[in-house]
XYZ file of C-alpha atoms in Angstrom:
338
model
C 0.000 0.000 0.000
C 1.071 3.594 -0.564
C 2.151 5.328 2.662
C 3.336 8.901 3.299
C 6.088 9.170 5.916
C 7.326 12.333 7.620
C 11.000 11.365 7.777
C 12.138 14.511 9.572
C 10.917 18.107 9.893
C 10.155 19.485 6.448
C 10.593 16.164 4.651
C 7.930 13.741 3.381
C 8.454 10.582 1.351
C 6.023 8.066 -0.142
C 6.792 4.442 0.659
C 5.332 1.157 -0.567
C 4.507 -0.819 2.572
C 2.782 -4.110 3.211
C -0.970 -3.815 3.749
C -1.497 -4.538 7.454
C -3.333 -7.581 8.719
C -5.563 -6.859 11.708
C -4.165 -8.684 14.765
C -6.407 -10.013 17.513
C -8.535 -7.233 18.982
C -8.090 -4.991 15.938
C -10.104 -4.057 12.855
C -8.776 -3.097 9.432
C -9.919 0.100 7.739
C -9.559 1.340 4.186
C -8.827 5.047 4.661
C -11.040 7.348 2.591
C -10.445 10.818 4.090
C -7.631 12.424 6.068
C -8.118 15.814 7.676
C -4.943 17.847 8.155
C -4.722 19.267 11.663
C -2.419 21.516 13.671
C -0.592 18.509 15.087
C 0.341 17.411 11.558
C 1.510 20.923 10.660
C 3.531 21.293 13.867
C 5.118 17.875 13.343
C 6.118 18.866 9.824
C 7.702 22.105 11.032
C 9.378 20.400 14.024
C 7.506 22.137 16.846
C 5.182 19.345 18.082
C 5.815 18.174 21.685
C 6.044 14.422 22.446
C 7.072 13.640 18.875
C 9.711 11.438 17.227
C 10.663 10.850 13.572
C 10.122 9.101 11.224
C 6.351 9.044 11.642
C 3.266 8.421 9.527
C 1.005 11.344 10.393
C -2.778 11.509 10.340
C -5.465 10.981 12.965
C -8.486 12.892 11.603
C -9.712 9.913 9.649
C -12.711 8.343 7.973
C -12.749 4.954 6.318
C -14.548 1.773 5.425
C -14.373 -1.342 7.537
C -12.525 -4.070 5.598
C -11.973 -6.603 8.382
C -14.417 -6.257 11.288
C -12.168 -8.172 13.655
C -13.351 -7.871 17.241
C -15.705 -4.934 16.589
C -19.118 -6.218 17.615
C -22.038 -4.518 15.884
C -19.963 -3.308 12.924
C -20.068 -4.709 9.408
C -17.725 -4.875 6.436
C -18.139 -1.893 4.122
C -19.514 0.346 6.877
C -18.353 3.967 6.921
C -16.734 4.767 10.276
C -14.376 7.013 12.144
C -12.479 6.061 15.290
C -11.093 7.515 18.504
C -7.353 7.778 17.750
C -6.154 7.915 21.364
C -5.330 4.327 22.251
C -5.319 3.798 26.015
C -4.040 1.044 28.304
C -7.247 0.567 30.307
C -5.449 -0.050 33.616
C -3.658 3.148 34.697
C -5.014 5.691 37.195
C -6.491 7.836 34.411
C -8.224 4.913 32.696
C -9.549 3.588 36.000
C -10.920 7.075 36.700
C -12.807 7.214 33.393
C -10.230 9.476 31.729
C -8.823 7.366 28.874
C -8.101 10.583 26.953
C -5.168 11.276 29.304
C -4.000 7.693 29.861
C -0.492 7.595 31.314
C 0.563 5.223 28.521
C -1.478 6.798 25.741
C -0.601 6.183 22.107
C -2.082 8.759 19.776
C -2.231 7.676 16.141
C -0.007 9.895 14.034
C 1.870 11.206 17.077
C 3.244 8.447 19.309
C 2.595 5.682 16.775
C 2.049 5.676 13.028
C -1.238 7.156 11.865
C -3.470 7.086 8.849
C -1.638 8.736 5.955
C -1.826 5.404 4.204
C -4.311 3.375 2.207
C -5.093 1.001 5.089
C -4.828 1.165 8.871
C -5.414 -1.410 11.617
C -6.977 0.092 14.753
C -8.148 -1.341 18.088
C -11.706 -2.514 17.613
C -12.831 -0.743 20.798
C -11.955 2.599 19.174
C -14.381 2.331 16.231
C -17.274 4.799 16.025
C -20.353 4.196 13.855
C -20.725 6.620 10.953
C -24.457 7.125 11.560
C -25.027 7.962 7.912
C -22.578 10.869 7.835
C -20.361 11.484 4.803
C -16.657 10.662 4.780
C -15.868 14.394 4.922
C -18.038 14.792 8.009
C -16.635 11.701 9.687
C -13.058 12.898 9.203
C -13.967 16.086 11.056
C -15.600 14.428 14.065
C -12.280 14.082 15.922
C -11.183 17.760 15.814
C -14.698 18.855 16.729
C -14.664 16.384 19.636
C -11.549 18.090 20.959
C -13.469 21.362 20.939
C -16.510 19.756 22.553
C -14.293 18.269 25.262
C -12.756 21.670 26.030
C -16.215 23.205 26.383
C -17.264 20.348 28.680
C -14.112 20.802 30.770
C -14.986 24.482 31.175
C -18.536 23.568 32.205
C -19.849 26.313 29.951
C -23.288 27.544 30.997
C -25.989 29.326 29.036
C -25.596 33.097 29.021
C -21.883 33.115 29.842
C -19.365 35.074 27.813
C -16.774 32.646 26.436
C -13.605 33.999 24.849
C -12.011 31.556 22.387
C -8.452 32.528 21.503
C -7.451 31.131 18.120
C -9.732 30.737 15.118
C -8.133 27.671 13.577
C -10.107 24.436 13.146
C -9.927 23.489 16.841
C -10.928 26.994 17.908
C -13.833 26.958 15.476
C -15.072 23.726 17.012
C -14.827 25.221 20.495
C -16.867 28.199 19.318
C -19.505 25.927 17.820
C -19.976 23.884 20.982
C -19.854 26.905 23.283
C -22.656 28.352 21.132
C -24.574 25.064 21.322
C -24.189 25.252 25.132
C -25.923 28.649 25.027
C -22.917 30.900 25.572
C -22.163 34.299 24.061
C -19.026 33.564 22.039
C -16.149 35.980 21.476
C -13.592 34.956 18.845
C -10.046 36.305 19.125
C -7.340 35.947 16.496
C -4.741 38.063 14.698
C -6.069 37.089 11.266
C -8.940 39.293 10.092
C -9.886 36.789 7.392
C -10.469 34.099 10.005
C -12.401 36.483 12.240
C -14.648 37.311 9.294
C -15.157 33.575 8.718
C -16.280 33.211 12.345
C -18.957 35.841 11.900
C -20.126 34.848 8.428
C -20.053 31.052 8.665
C -20.355 30.277 12.384
C -22.610 33.148 13.472
C -20.173 34.155 16.224
C -21.535 37.221 17.992
C -18.300 39.088 18.711
C -14.771 39.177 17.269
C -11.637 40.867 18.592
C -8.265 41.211 16.883
C -5.596 40.291 19.445
C -3.245 42.894 17.967
C -5.624 45.803 18.620
C -4.342 48.337 21.176
C -7.593 48.275 23.174
C -8.316 44.551 23.524
C -9.176 44.773 27.216
C -11.531 47.693 26.664
C -13.267 45.858 23.839
C -13.788 42.825 26.059
C -15.139 44.982 28.879
C -17.589 46.630 26.510
C -18.781 43.292 25.109
C -19.227 41.758 28.580
C -20.782 44.825 30.242
C -17.629 45.370 32.277
C -17.384 41.822 33.648
C -14.779 40.272 31.281
C -15.253 36.694 30.006
C -16.045 34.082 32.657
C -14.481 31.422 30.435
C -11.317 31.783 28.355
C -10.270 28.866 26.150
C -6.966 28.870 24.296
C -6.758 27.085 20.965
C -3.581 28.700 19.627
C -0.711 26.660 21.015
C 1.159 29.991 21.113
C 3.130 30.711 24.266
C 2.601 34.453 23.912
C -1.139 34.112 23.338
C -1.530 31.726 26.286
C 0.338 34.024 28.656
C -1.481 37.148 27.456
C -4.947 35.673 27.882
C -4.685 35.445 31.678
C -5.435 39.161 31.809
C -8.749 38.686 29.973
C -10.285 36.445 32.641
C -13.184 37.563 34.831
C -13.045 37.210 38.602
C -14.114 33.670 39.428
C -13.464 32.624 35.837
C -12.085 29.453 34.268
C -9.156 29.294 31.856
C -8.886 26.127 29.761
C -5.801 25.299 27.695
C -6.685 23.219 24.653
C -3.714 24.464 22.628
C -0.310 22.979 23.454
C 3.151 24.508 23.201
C 6.635 23.471 24.304
C 7.498 26.366 26.614
C 6.509 27.443 30.104
C 3.388 29.293 31.177
C 4.064 32.611 32.895
C 1.528 34.794 34.661
C 1.136 37.144 37.612
C 0.270 35.109 40.683
C -1.383 38.062 42.495
C -3.604 38.828 39.491
C -4.581 35.166 39.148
C -5.048 34.721 42.888
C -7.264 37.740 43.409
C -9.632 36.378 40.767
C -9.831 32.986 42.508
C -9.513 31.729 38.950
C -9.327 28.131 37.772
C -6.680 26.926 35.315
C -7.076 23.567 33.607
C -5.890 21.668 30.573
C -8.058 19.800 28.101
C -6.487 16.829 26.360
C -7.952 14.892 23.454
C -11.584 13.762 23.840
C -13.722 10.840 25.004
C -16.394 8.718 23.364
C -18.992 10.927 25.041
C -17.576 13.897 23.114
C -17.493 11.970 19.821
C -21.135 11.001 20.287
C -22.104 14.588 21.140
C -20.419 15.812 17.955
C -22.115 13.204 15.748
C -25.516 13.946 17.280
C -24.953 17.684 16.737
C -24.020 17.087 13.096
C -27.072 14.914 12.500
C -29.312 17.546 14.110
C -27.901 20.249 11.843
C -26.338 22.252 14.685
C -22.884 21.954 13.109
C -21.885 21.866 9.444
C -18.175 21.022 9.486
C -17.865 20.893 5.710
C -17.809 24.708 5.732
C -14.329 24.445 7.283
C -12.877 22.649 4.251
C -10.994 25.238 2.204
C -8.486 22.966 0.447
C -8.897 19.503 -1.041
C -6.205 17.264 -2.553
C -5.664 13.681 -3.627
C -3.366 11.510 -1.504
C -0.647 11.609 -4.137
C -0.534 15.429 -3.965
C 0.068 15.782 -0.229
C 3.881 15.763 -0.382
C 3.832 18.600 -2.903
C 1.095 20.691 -1.289
C 1.673 20.238 2.449
C 4.263 22.981 3.018
C 1.941 25.599 1.509
C -0.621 24.961 4.252
C 1.815 26.427 6.789
C 1.518 29.801 5.029
C -1.378 31.921 6.372
C -1.565 33.638 2.979
C -3.049 30.468 1.469
C -6.152 30.989 3.636
C -6.273 27.359 4.676
C -8.656 26.489 7.478
C -9.048 22.769 6.880
C -7.306 20.768 4.180
C -8.916 17.450 3.317
C -7.095 14.551 1.651
C -9.107 12.133 -0.505
C -8.349 8.476 -1.147
C -10.336 6.299 -3.520
């Protein structure tokens, strides 16, 4: 089978590999769609934490079941996605119902090889029914689930002002599910094109350019002087993460969905006087995947609006580097396999 390998930062190569055979407890999928996410881009540019080369990238995936294996209730030819965070089932996190942050987690395309290939064997327990969704939609369930998980971590309530920093695909998903939860959403980014997308396509109520000289005043005006009670970072930018502490309301919650390699730095007195809560949000759970699929089926979310670029699998090596350039206007690139 044809496989695309990221050999080192900035270098892809196609390889002809043996088609996998599903071992015991696994199912075999024919990959039909691959969504390109921030993790893939960061791996390519050499800035992704917890990463080693060479690696087959890709974990936003949709495919057809070829070998059902141990997946009860699934059938050959069925369109599916899967939860790409493979957990041990026995550690403290797994025993506590938190398989998304398993101490021995293996994320497809990060810790182990992912789905930039024609076929992929995955643990049968990770399969998720397609529920009649298209391959494009199914490939976007995983990034939206990350956003849904972040919103659930923040315990977003109806009527709250939620500031989402970063209007990339993950940030867009956070905005969608904060809106579904009944919040007033504020989108923040440095890219006016993406802020316009938030208003036009996602019906986001408020947008703020992070480079404006009066960001704090804008946020006060939007929130009637209170400031946002929830701030969620989806940038993975150290500067953006550190800056956003100042935007938090007293008693507010700050959730870090974005990930960067450096250290967080903030004023302890300013954080303390707010009695603020700081938390991380890692990956997603089956509950989040199911919430996303139900929201898609109900028409609350149309993820296909995120797809700005579409290529065949054989074009990825040539096109990938261009997606790192903001001038290309990429929000979500989708790779097609026949």
